[in-house]
Amino acid sequence: MRAGLRGLTTRGRSFLAAAVAAAISAGILGERDLLRVAVLLAVLPLLAAAYVGRSRYKLACNRSLDPHRVPVGANSRVVLRLQNLSRLPTGTLLLEDRLPYALGSRPRVVLERLGAQQASSVAYTVRADVRGRYDVGPLVVRMSDPFGLCELSRAFPTTDHLTVIPQVTPLPSVRLPGEYAGSGDSRARSVAVHGEDDAATREYRRGDDLRRVHWKSTARTGELMVRREEQPWESRATVLLDTRAYGHRGDGPTASFEWAVSAAASIAVHLRQAGYKLRLVTGSGVDVDASEAGGDGALLDHLAEVRLDQRAEVTDLVQRVRQRADGGLIIGLFGAVSLAEAEVLAGLRGNGATCVGFLLDSSTWLSLPEKARAEAEHAHGAAALAMLQSGWRVVGVDHGSRLPALWPQAGRGSQGFAMRAALAETVAGGVR
């Protein structure tokens, strides 16, 4: 009741003031009829306060997001279902869902009336142009009586999460270096790494097919042994994302770092669809094995929240990769690198790994004077040359470049080596 009295509107307070004035006038003039009017004027807002105060605790709300994970620039539909659990109808309801600034202004929806035990659903759409993880809610419901004498708010503390992931671009099919040769999609299937007599067997388990019994091993060990199921060789790939703040330029969704994040997402999804066992490593300490539970969803969720790091260094990125050297294919997405950092990256060439680097000329994301532009191009070319000489395959990226057009360069064979050599010679001439 106290909450209801605190929620009296200007109209409700005016009724109470009129009731007090009528009661005083009735006492002075001795008019009983005027006193009855005073009682009526006082009872109406009091009943409204009791009614609204009771109904505010008889509401249930449920929110659903469809979908709860969307790419940058896509829409998600938010559905609010409100149910009246009391035996009395509600008055007018104003629903206001709280949203972060990146998702737009707060939606406000009016429900005229909810009958006893009835439910109603309302929906609105949100859109984000910046990736990230956003809280949707809590919901605030403002209730009033049919006469507008009392208005109270009820907050539902539950929130839902909307994950805005980077834009994933389909890439053309390219045979990549470091891929196992063999049948099917150019990947080897199963091979027994040991001879027929020993390592490819194990103890018999209930339910095993008797046709898999290995009689030589059974005779030698005295226990029933069966052949192991053949295990396929796995094509492995590691995607590196450079998060050094000083290596990237530009602001907002069009920054060079956003291009790199979107490219990392596109490459990772493409490689997983091609059957690679994938690992994602960033300079901010994120190390995700996408072959584990969650797959693409877990990987894209991490990329939705990755940020530039002022303390990130190329040496940290290299050490993190080498802590668990998987070999296979390494694809790096780098901002501007110096000659010293390019030499550090040469350390990833060990263990038979094939390294492909997408080297962003982040200075092209800025408007620079002619002299500064020439210096930036010179530094970019020198870093590309150093990486080429250490065995990296380098793909240059400028502002406005599209990943699907650049992707075939990652899989060039002998022709690609010749073109890289020509590029290295050209860059070397420019450095001199």
Short mmCIF file of C-alpha atoms in Angstrom, two decimals:
data_model
loop_
_atom_site.label_atom_id
_atom_site.label_comp_id
_atom_site.label_asym_id
_atom_site.label_seq_id
_atom_site.Cartn_x
_atom_site.Cartn_y
_atom_site.Cartn_z
CA MET A 1 0.00 0.00 0.00
CA ARG A 2 2.85 2.37 0.81
CA ALA A 3 4.37 1.77 -2.62
CA GLY A 4 0.99 2.51 -4.18
CA LEU A 5 0.66 5.80 -2.31
CA ARG A 6 4.15 6.81 -3.46
CA GLY A 7 3.06 6.09 -7.03
CA LEU A 8 0.07 8.45 -7.05
CA THR A 9 0.00 10.58 -10.16
CA THR A 10 -0.76 14.30 -10.28
CA ARG A 11 -4.38 13.40 -10.90
CA GLY A 12 -4.45 11.08 -7.88
CA ARG A 13 -2.82 13.67 -5.61
CA SER A 14 -5.33 16.25 -6.87
CA PHE A 15 -8.17 13.94 -5.87
CA LEU A 16 -6.74 13.66 -2.35
CA ALA A 17 -6.27 17.42 -2.11
CA ALA A 18 -9.86 17.95 -3.27
CA ALA A 19 -11.04 15.40 -0.67
CA VAL A 20 -9.25 17.27 2.12
CA ALA A 21 -10.68 20.60 0.95
CA ALA A 22 -14.20 19.15 0.72
CA ALA A 23 -13.91 17.61 4.20
CA ILE A 24 -12.78 20.93 5.72
CA SER A 25 -15.59 22.76 3.93
CA ALA A 26 -18.13 20.20 5.15
CA GLY A 27 -16.95 20.70 8.73
CA ILE A 28 -17.17 24.47 8.48
CA LEU A 29 -20.52 24.58 6.66
CA GLY A 30 -22.03 21.52 8.36
CA GLU A 31 -22.94 19.92 5.03
CA ARG A 32 -23.13 16.13 5.20
CA ASP A 33 -23.47 15.71 1.47
CA LEU A 34 -20.19 17.55 0.96
CA LEU A 35 -18.56 15.17 3.44
CA ARG A 36 -19.79 12.21 1.38
CA VAL A 37 -18.18 13.78 -1.69
CA ALA A 38 -14.93 14.17 0.27
CA VAL A 39 -14.98 10.47 1.24
CA LEU A 40 -15.60 9.44 -2.38
CA LEU A 41 -12.76 11.65 -3.62
CA ALA A 42 -10.39 10.12 -1.04
CA VAL A 43 -11.44 6.51 -1.58
CA LEU A 44 -10.88 6.52 -5.36
CA PRO A 45 -7.08 7.17 -5.34
CA LEU A 46 -6.66 4.89 -2.30
CA LEU A 47 -8.42 2.03 -4.09
CA ALA A 48 -6.35 2.73 -7.23
CA ALA A 49 -3.12 2.63 -5.17
CA ALA A 50 -4.13 -0.68 -3.57
CA TYR A 51 -5.13 -2.15 -6.94
CA VAL A 52 -1.94 -1.17 -8.75
CA GLY A 53 0.29 -2.09 -5.80
CA ARG A 54 -1.21 -5.57 -5.74
CA SER A 55 -1.14 -6.16 -9.50
CA ARG A 56 2.52 -5.15 -9.91
CA TYR A 57 3.59 -8.32 -8.11
CA LYS A 58 1.32 -10.57 -10.17
CA LEU A 59 3.16 -10.22 -13.48
CA ALA A 60 5.56 -12.65 -15.13
CA CYS A 61 7.85 -11.83 -18.03
CA ASN A 62 9.88 -13.90 -20.44
CA ARG A 63 12.30 -12.61 -23.12
CA SER A 64 13.66 -14.47 -26.12
CA LEU A 65 16.17 -13.45 -28.80
CA ASP A 66 15.96 -14.82 -32.31
CA PRO A 67 18.79 -15.36 -33.02
CA HIS A 68 21.02 -14.75 -30.01
CA ARG A 69 24.15 -14.66 -32.22
CA VAL A 70 24.16 -12.39 -35.28
CA PRO A 71 26.86 -11.06 -37.62
CA VAL A 72 27.71 -7.38 -37.74
CA GLY A 73 24.96 -5.40 -39.48
CA ALA A 74 22.27 -8.09 -39.08
CA ASN A 75 19.04 -7.83 -37.11
CA SER A 76 17.87 -9.81 -34.11
CA ARG A 77 14.24 -10.02 -33.04
CA VAL A 78 13.49 -9.61 -29.34
CA VAL A 79 10.16 -11.03 -28.15
CA LEU A 80 8.73 -10.05 -24.75
CA ARG A 81 5.95 -12.20 -23.33
CA LEU A 82 4.09 -10.66 -20.38
CA GLN A 83 1.57 -12.69 -18.36
CA ASN A 84 -0.95 -11.45 -15.80
CA LEU A 85 -1.06 -14.03 -12.99
CA SER A 86 -3.75 -12.29 -10.94
CA ARG A 87 -7.53 -12.65 -11.18
CA LEU A 88 -7.93 -8.94 -11.90
CA PRO A 89 -7.27 -7.22 -15.20
CA THR A 90 -4.43 -4.77 -15.35
CA GLY A 91 -4.57 -1.19 -16.48
CA THR A 92 -2.37 0.31 -19.16
CA LEU A 93 1.16 -1.13 -19.25
CA LEU A 94 4.20 0.68 -20.61
CA LEU A 95 7.10 -1.68 -21.38
CA GLU A 96 10.62 -0.30 -21.63
CA ASP A 97 13.57 -2.65 -22.28
CA ARG A 98 17.00 -1.25 -21.49
CA LEU A 99 19.59 -1.53 -24.25
CA PRO A 100 23.23 -0.47 -24.59
CA TYR A 101 23.91 2.49 -26.83
CA ALA A 102 25.33 0.29 -29.62
CA LEU A 103 21.95 -1.44 -30.07
CA GLY A 104 19.95 1.76 -30.48
CA SER A 105 17.41 3.64 -28.40
CA ARG A 106 15.30 2.00 -25.72
CA PRO A 107 12.10 0.51 -27.15
CA ARG A 108 8.84 1.56 -25.51
CA VAL A 109 5.68 -0.47 -26.09
CA VAL A 110 2.20 0.20 -24.68
CA LEU A 111 -0.24 -2.59 -23.75
CA GLU A 112 -3.71 -1.25 -23.15
CA ARG A 113 -4.93 -4.04 -20.92
CA LEU A 114 -4.16 -7.59 -19.80
CA GLY A 115 -7.13 -9.64 -18.66
CA ALA A 116 -7.06 -12.03 -15.73
CA GLN A 117 -4.67 -14.95 -16.34
CA GLN A 118 -3.99 -13.66 -19.83
CA ALA A 119 -0.68 -13.21 -21.65
CA SER A 120 0.45 -11.03 -24.51
CA SER A 121 3.62 -10.80 -26.57
CA VAL A 122 5.32 -7.81 -28.14
CA ALA A 123 8.43 -7.74 -30.32
CA TYR A 124 11.02 -5.27 -31.50
CA THR A 125 14.20 -5.45 -33.58
CA VAL A 126 17.77 -4.54 -32.64
CA ARG A 127 20.76 -4.08 -34.91
CA ALA A 128 24.45 -3.59 -34.10
CA ASP A 129 27.17 -2.36 -36.43
CA VAL A 130 29.91 -3.03 -33.88
CA ARG A 131 30.77 -6.56 -32.80
CA GLY A 132 30.68 -7.46 -29.14
CA ARG A 133 28.58 -9.07 -26.42
CA TYR A 134 25.65 -6.95 -25.28
CA ASP A 135 23.17 -7.21 -22.42
CA VAL A 136 19.50 -6.87 -23.36
CA GLY A 137 17.42 -5.78 -20.38
CA PRO A 138 16.38 -5.52 -17.65
CA LEU A 139 12.76 -4.83 -18.50
CA VAL A 140 10.87 -2.08 -16.69
CA VAL A 141 7.05 -2.19 -16.72
CA ARG A 142 5.07 0.89 -15.72
CA MET A 143 1.49 0.13 -14.61
CA SER A 144 -1.44 2.43 -14.01
CA ASP A 145 -5.07 2.01 -13.00
CA PRO A 146 -7.87 2.59 -15.55
CA PHE A 147 -8.43 6.15 -14.22
CA GLY A 148 -4.76 7.17 -14.28
CA LEU A 149 -4.71 7.94 -10.55
CA CYS A 150 -1.71 5.77 -9.68
CA GLU A 151 1.35 4.62 -11.62
CA LEU A 152 4.05 2.18 -10.42
CA SER A 153 7.03 0.58 -12.08
CA ARG A 154 8.18 -3.04 -11.82
CA ALA A 155 11.66 -4.10 -12.90
CA PHE A 156 12.45 -7.65 -14.03
CA PRO A 157 16.17 -8.08 -13.28
CA THR A 158 16.84 -10.87 -15.77
CA THR A 159 18.91 -10.00 -18.84
CA ASP A 160 19.74 -11.85 -22.04
CA HIS A 161 22.91 -11.67 -24.06
CA LEU A 162 23.20 -10.81 -27.73
CA THR A 163 26.51 -11.72 -29.35
CA VAL A 164 27.42 -9.75 -32.46
CA ILE A 165 30.07 -11.74 -34.30
CA PRO A 166 32.38 -10.58 -37.10
CA GLN A 167 31.16 -10.74 -40.67
CA VAL A 168 32.06 -14.13 -42.20
CA THR A 169 32.76 -14.01 -45.94
CA PRO A 170 32.62 -17.20 -48.05
CA LEU A 171 36.00 -18.00 -49.60
CA PRO A 172 36.77 -19.87 -52.83
CA SER A 173 38.10 -23.41 -52.61
CA VAL A 174 41.88 -23.35 -52.84
CA ARG A 175 44.38 -26.16 -52.29
CA LEU A 176 46.54 -24.83 -49.51
CA PRO A 177 50.20 -25.56 -48.77
CA GLY A 178 50.84 -27.97 -45.93
CA GLU A 179 47.72 -30.01 -46.70
CA TYR A 180 48.13 -33.76 -46.57
CA ALA A 181 47.95 -35.45 -49.95
CA GLY A 182 45.68 -38.40 -50.51
CA SER A 183 42.24 -39.51 -51.53
CA GLY A 184 39.04 -37.55 -51.21
CA ASP A 185 39.56 -33.85 -50.61
CA SER A 186 43.34 -34.10 -50.95
CA ARG A 187 43.72 -35.30 -47.36
CA ALA A 188 45.12 -38.68 -46.35
CA ARG A 189 42.73 -40.97 -44.65
CA SER A 190 43.84 -43.80 -42.38
CA VAL A 191 47.12 -45.62 -42.25
CA ALA A 192 48.49 -48.09 -39.75
CA VAL A 193 51.70 -46.64 -38.43
CA HIS A 194 53.00 -49.92 -37.09
CA GLY A 195 53.35 -53.42 -38.46
CA GLU A 196 50.50 -55.89 -38.62
CA ASP A 197 51.74 -57.90 -35.64
CA ASP A 198 51.60 -55.46 -32.71
CA ALA A 199 50.66 -51.80 -32.31
CA ALA A 200 47.43 -51.86 -34.33
CA THR A 201 45.67 -54.16 -31.85
CA ARG A 202 43.94 -53.89 -28.47
CA GLU A 203 42.11 -56.15 -26.02
CA TYR A 204 38.73 -57.50 -27.05
CA ARG A 205 35.73 -55.62 -25.65
CA ARG A 206 32.18 -56.84 -25.45
CA GLY A 207 30.35 -55.96 -28.64
CA ASP A 208 33.44 -55.93 -30.88
CA ASP A 209 33.03 -57.53 -34.28
CA LEU A 210 34.66 -60.97 -34.22
CA ARG A 211 35.86 -60.41 -37.77
CA ARG A 212 38.34 -57.89 -36.31
CA VAL A 213 40.04 -60.51 -34.10
CA HIS A 214 43.82 -60.50 -34.69
CA TRP A 215 44.80 -64.16 -34.23
CA LYS A 216 48.58 -63.70 -34.21
CA SER A 217 48.44 -61.20 -31.36
CA THR A 218 45.89 -63.38 -29.58
CA ALA A 219 48.22 -66.38 -29.75
CA ARG A 220 51.21 -64.35 -28.56
CA THR A 221 49.50 -62.62 -25.60
CA GLY A 222 47.11 -65.37 -24.58
CA GLU A 223 44.20 -62.91 -24.60
CA LEU A 224 41.67 -62.20 -27.31
CA MET A 225 42.95 -59.17 -29.31
CA VAL A 226 41.23 -57.16 -32.05
CA ARG A 227 42.49 -54.71 -34.63
CA ARG A 228 42.20 -51.05 -33.65
CA GLU A 229 39.97 -48.80 -35.70
CA GLU A 230 42.09 -46.89 -38.12
CA GLN A 231 42.65 -43.26 -37.15
CA PRO A 232 42.80 -40.64 -39.92
CA TRP A 233 45.61 -38.18 -40.28
CA GLU A 234 44.39 -34.70 -39.49
CA SER A 235 45.12 -31.57 -41.42
CA ARG A 236 46.06 -28.96 -38.82
CA ALA A 237 45.94 -25.20 -39.09
CA THR A 238 46.63 -22.32 -36.72
CA VAL A 239 45.14 -18.87 -37.31
CA LEU A 240 47.05 -15.99 -35.70
CA LEU A 241 45.44 -12.62 -35.04
CA ASP A 242 47.69 -9.67 -34.29
CA THR A 243 46.10 -7.49 -31.58
CA ARG A 244 48.91 -4.94 -31.14
CA ALA A 245 47.32 -1.51 -30.78
CA TYR A 246 50.23 0.25 -32.50
CA GLY A 247 50.05 -2.13 -35.47
CA HIS A 248 46.58 -1.03 -36.62
CA ARG A 249 45.03 2.23 -37.74
CA GLY A 250 41.57 3.65 -38.23
CA ASP A 251 38.52 3.87 -35.99
CA GLY A 252 35.20 2.09 -35.69
CA PRO A 253 33.89 -0.65 -37.96
CA THR A 254 36.14 0.43 -40.86
CA ALA A 255 39.44 0.18 -38.92
CA SER A 256 42.22 -2.11 -40.10
CA PHE A 257 41.80 -4.25 -36.99
CA GLU A 258 38.15 -4.91 -37.83
CA TRP A 259 39.24 -6.05 -41.31
CA ALA A 260 41.71 -8.45 -39.68
CA VAL A 261 39.12 -9.82 -37.23
CA SER A 262 36.58 -10.42 -40.00
CA ALA A 263 39.28 -12.09 -42.11
CA ALA A 264 40.31 -14.33 -39.20
CA ALA A 265 36.68 -15.41 -38.73
CA SER A 266 36.21 -16.09 -42.45
CA ILE A 267 39.45 -18.08 -42.75
CA ALA A 268 38.78 -20.07 -39.58
CA VAL A 269 35.27 -21.07 -40.64
CA HIS A 270 36.48 -21.91 -44.15
CA LEU A 271 39.27 -24.16 -42.85
CA ARG A 272 36.98 -25.94 -40.41
CA GLN A 273 34.52 -26.65 -43.19
CA ALA A 274 37.42 -28.04 -45.21
CA GLY A 275 38.15 -30.53 -42.42
CA TYR A 276 41.07 -28.87 -40.68
CA LYS A 277 41.71 -29.26 -36.97
CA LEU A 278 41.86 -25.57 -36.13
CA ARG A 279 43.48 -23.47 -33.43
CA LEU A 280 43.00 -19.72 -32.97
CA VAL A 281 45.69 -17.67 -31.20
CA THR A 282 45.60 -13.93 -30.57
CA GLY A 283 48.10 -11.52 -29.10
CA SER A 284 45.69 -10.85 -26.21
CA GLY A 285 46.09 -14.33 -24.77
CA VAL A 286 43.15 -16.07 -26.44
CA ASP A 287 43.99 -19.63 -27.43
CA VAL A 288 40.98 -21.55 -28.73
CA ASP A 289 40.97 -25.10 -30.01
CA ALA A 290 37.99 -24.99 -32.37
CA SER A 291 37.93 -28.78 -32.68
CA GLU A 292 36.57 -28.99 -29.14
CA ALA A 293 32.94 -28.62 -28.12
CA GLY A 294 31.37 -25.45 -29.45
CA GLY A 295 33.15 -25.46 -32.80
CA ASP A 296 32.48 -22.41 -34.93
CA GLY A 297 30.21 -20.88 -32.30
CA ALA A 298 32.89 -20.79 -29.58
CA LEU A 299 35.46 -19.47 -32.02
CA LEU A 300 33.22 -16.68 -33.31
CA ASP A 301 32.18 -15.78 -29.75
CA HIS A 302 35.83 -15.20 -28.87
CA LEU A 303 36.36 -13.10 -31.98
CA ALA A 304 33.27 -11.06 -31.11
CA GLU A 305 34.96 -9.83 -27.94
CA VAL A 306 38.62 -9.58 -28.95
CA ARG A 307 40.08 -6.09 -28.57
CA LEU A 308 43.29 -4.24 -29.34
CA ASP A 309 45.88 -4.60 -26.61
CA GLN A 310 48.35 -1.86 -25.75
CA ARG A 311 50.74 -4.40 -24.20
CA ALA A 312 50.60 -7.09 -26.89
CA GLU A 313 53.89 -7.95 -28.62
CA VAL A 314 54.83 -10.15 -31.56
CA THR A 315 57.18 -12.11 -29.30
CA ASP A 316 54.25 -13.05 -27.03
CA LEU A 317 52.27 -14.26 -30.03
CA VAL A 318 55.16 -16.41 -31.28
CA GLN A 319 55.82 -17.90 -27.83
CA ARG A 320 52.17 -18.75 -27.39
CA VAL A 321 52.10 -20.62 -30.70
CA ARG A 322 55.35 -22.47 -30.00
CA GLN A 323 54.18 -23.64 -26.58
CA ARG A 324 52.06 -26.18 -28.41
CA ALA A 325 53.57 -26.54 -31.86
CA ASP A 326 51.07 -28.40 -34.02
CA GLY A 327 52.93 -28.04 -37.31
CA GLY A 328 50.78 -27.99 -40.42
CA LEU A 329 49.55 -24.66 -41.75
CA ILE A 330 49.93 -21.30 -39.99
CA ILE A 331 47.96 -18.32 -41.29
CA GLY A 332 48.68 -14.98 -39.70
CA LEU A 333 46.83 -11.67 -39.95
CA PHE A 334 49.25 -8.92 -39.02
CA GLY A 335 49.13 -5.15 -38.78
CA ALA A 336 52.22 -3.07 -39.48
CA VAL A 337 55.38 -4.95 -38.41
CA SER A 338 58.94 -3.73 -38.11
CA LEU A 339 62.04 -5.50 -39.44
CA ALA A 340 62.84 -6.79 -35.94
CA GLU A 341 59.32 -8.18 -35.54
CA ALA A 342 59.51 -9.80 -38.98
CA GLU A 343 62.68 -11.61 -37.86
CA VAL A 344 60.87 -12.83 -34.73
CA LEU A 345 58.07 -14.24 -36.90
CA ALA A 346 60.67 -16.31 -38.75
CA GLY A 347 60.80 -18.51 -35.64
CA LEU A 348 57.41 -20.02 -36.56
CA ARG A 349 58.86 -21.64 -39.64
CA GLY A 350 60.18 -24.58 -37.62
CA ASN A 351 58.58 -28.00 -37.15
CA GLY A 352 57.68 -28.29 -40.82
CA ALA A 353 55.05 -25.56 -40.64
CA THR A 354 53.95 -23.70 -43.76
CA CYS A 355 53.39 -20.03 -42.96
CA VAL A 356 51.11 -17.67 -44.87
CA GLY A 357 50.93 -14.08 -43.70
CA PHE A 358 48.32 -11.47 -44.62
CA LEU A 359 50.31 -8.30 -43.99
CA LEU A 360 48.10 -5.22 -43.62
CA ASP A 361 49.53 -1.90 -44.70
CA SER A 362 47.59 -0.15 -41.95
CA SER A 363 48.85 3.27 -43.06
CA THR A 364 46.47 3.05 -46.04
CA TRP A 365 43.60 3.34 -43.52
CA LEU A 366 44.79 6.93 -42.88
CA SER A 367 45.09 10.08 -44.97
CA LEU A 368 48.81 10.87 -44.87
CA PRO A 369 50.95 13.55 -46.51
CA GLU A 370 52.96 12.42 -49.51
CA LYS A 371 56.25 12.16 -47.60
CA ALA A 372 54.71 10.19 -44.72
CA ARG A 373 52.96 7.92 -47.21
CA ALA A 374 56.26 7.12 -48.94
CA GLU A 375 57.94 6.34 -45.61
CA ALA A 376 55.09 4.05 -44.59
CA GLU A 377 55.21 2.18 -47.92
CA HIS A 378 58.97 1.79 -47.59
CA ALA A 379 58.64 0.31 -44.07
CA HIS A 380 55.85 -2.01 -45.19
CA GLY A 381 57.88 -3.24 -48.17
CA ALA A 382 60.96 -3.87 -46.04
CA ALA A 383 58.94 -5.94 -43.54
CA ALA A 384 57.35 -7.93 -46.38
CA LEU A 385 60.79 -8.65 -47.84
CA ALA A 386 62.14 -9.84 -44.49
CA MET A 387 59.21 -12.22 -44.05
CA LEU A 388 59.60 -13.52 -47.62
CA GLN A 389 63.27 -14.20 -47.07
CA SER A 390 62.50 -16.15 -43.90
CA GLY A 391 60.14 -18.46 -45.81
CA TRP A 392 56.76 -16.87 -45.23
CA ARG A 393 54.25 -16.55 -48.03
CA VAL A 394 53.18 -12.92 -47.83
CA VAL A 395 49.89 -11.50 -49.11
CA GLY A 396 49.76 -7.70 -49.03
CA VAL A 397 46.53 -6.05 -47.85
CA ASP A 398 45.56 -2.43 -48.49
CA HIS A 399 42.50 -0.46 -47.44
CA GLY A 400 39.58 -1.59 -49.59
CA SER A 401 41.02 -5.06 -50.31
CA ARG A 402 38.55 -7.94 -50.33
CA LEU A 403 39.55 -11.23 -48.76
CA PRO A 404 37.91 -13.54 -51.36
CA ALA A 405 40.06 -11.87 -54.06
CA LEU A 406 43.24 -12.25 -51.97
CA TRP A 407 42.59 -15.80 -50.75
CA PRO A 408 43.84 -17.63 -53.89
CA GLN A 409 47.28 -16.10 -53.30
CA ALA A 410 47.55 -18.18 -50.11
CA GLY A 411 47.52 -21.39 -52.13
CA ARG A 412 49.81 -20.63 -55.03
CA GLY A 413 52.34 -23.28 -55.92
CA SER A 414 55.49 -22.81 -58.00
CA GLN A 415 53.90 -19.90 -59.81
CA GLY A 416 53.29 -18.24 -56.50
CA PHE A 417 56.92 -18.71 -55.48
CA ALA A 418 58.09 -17.10 -58.70
CA MET A 419 55.80 -14.14 -58.17
CA ARG A 420 57.01 -13.78 -54.61
CA ALA A 421 60.59 -13.82 -55.73
CA ALA A 422 59.82 -11.09 -58.25
CA LEU A 423 58.09 -9.11 -55.52
CA ALA A 424 61.08 -9.55 -53.22
CA GLU A 425 63.41 -8.33 -55.93
CA THR A 426 61.23 -5.29 -56.56
CA VAL A 427 61.03 -4.49 -52.87
CA ALA A 428 64.77 -4.91 -52.47
CA GLY A 429 65.34 -2.43 -55.26
CA GLY A 430 63.02 0.04 -53.54
CA VAL A 431 64.85 -0.41 -50.24
CA ARG A 432 68.18 0.39 -51.88
#
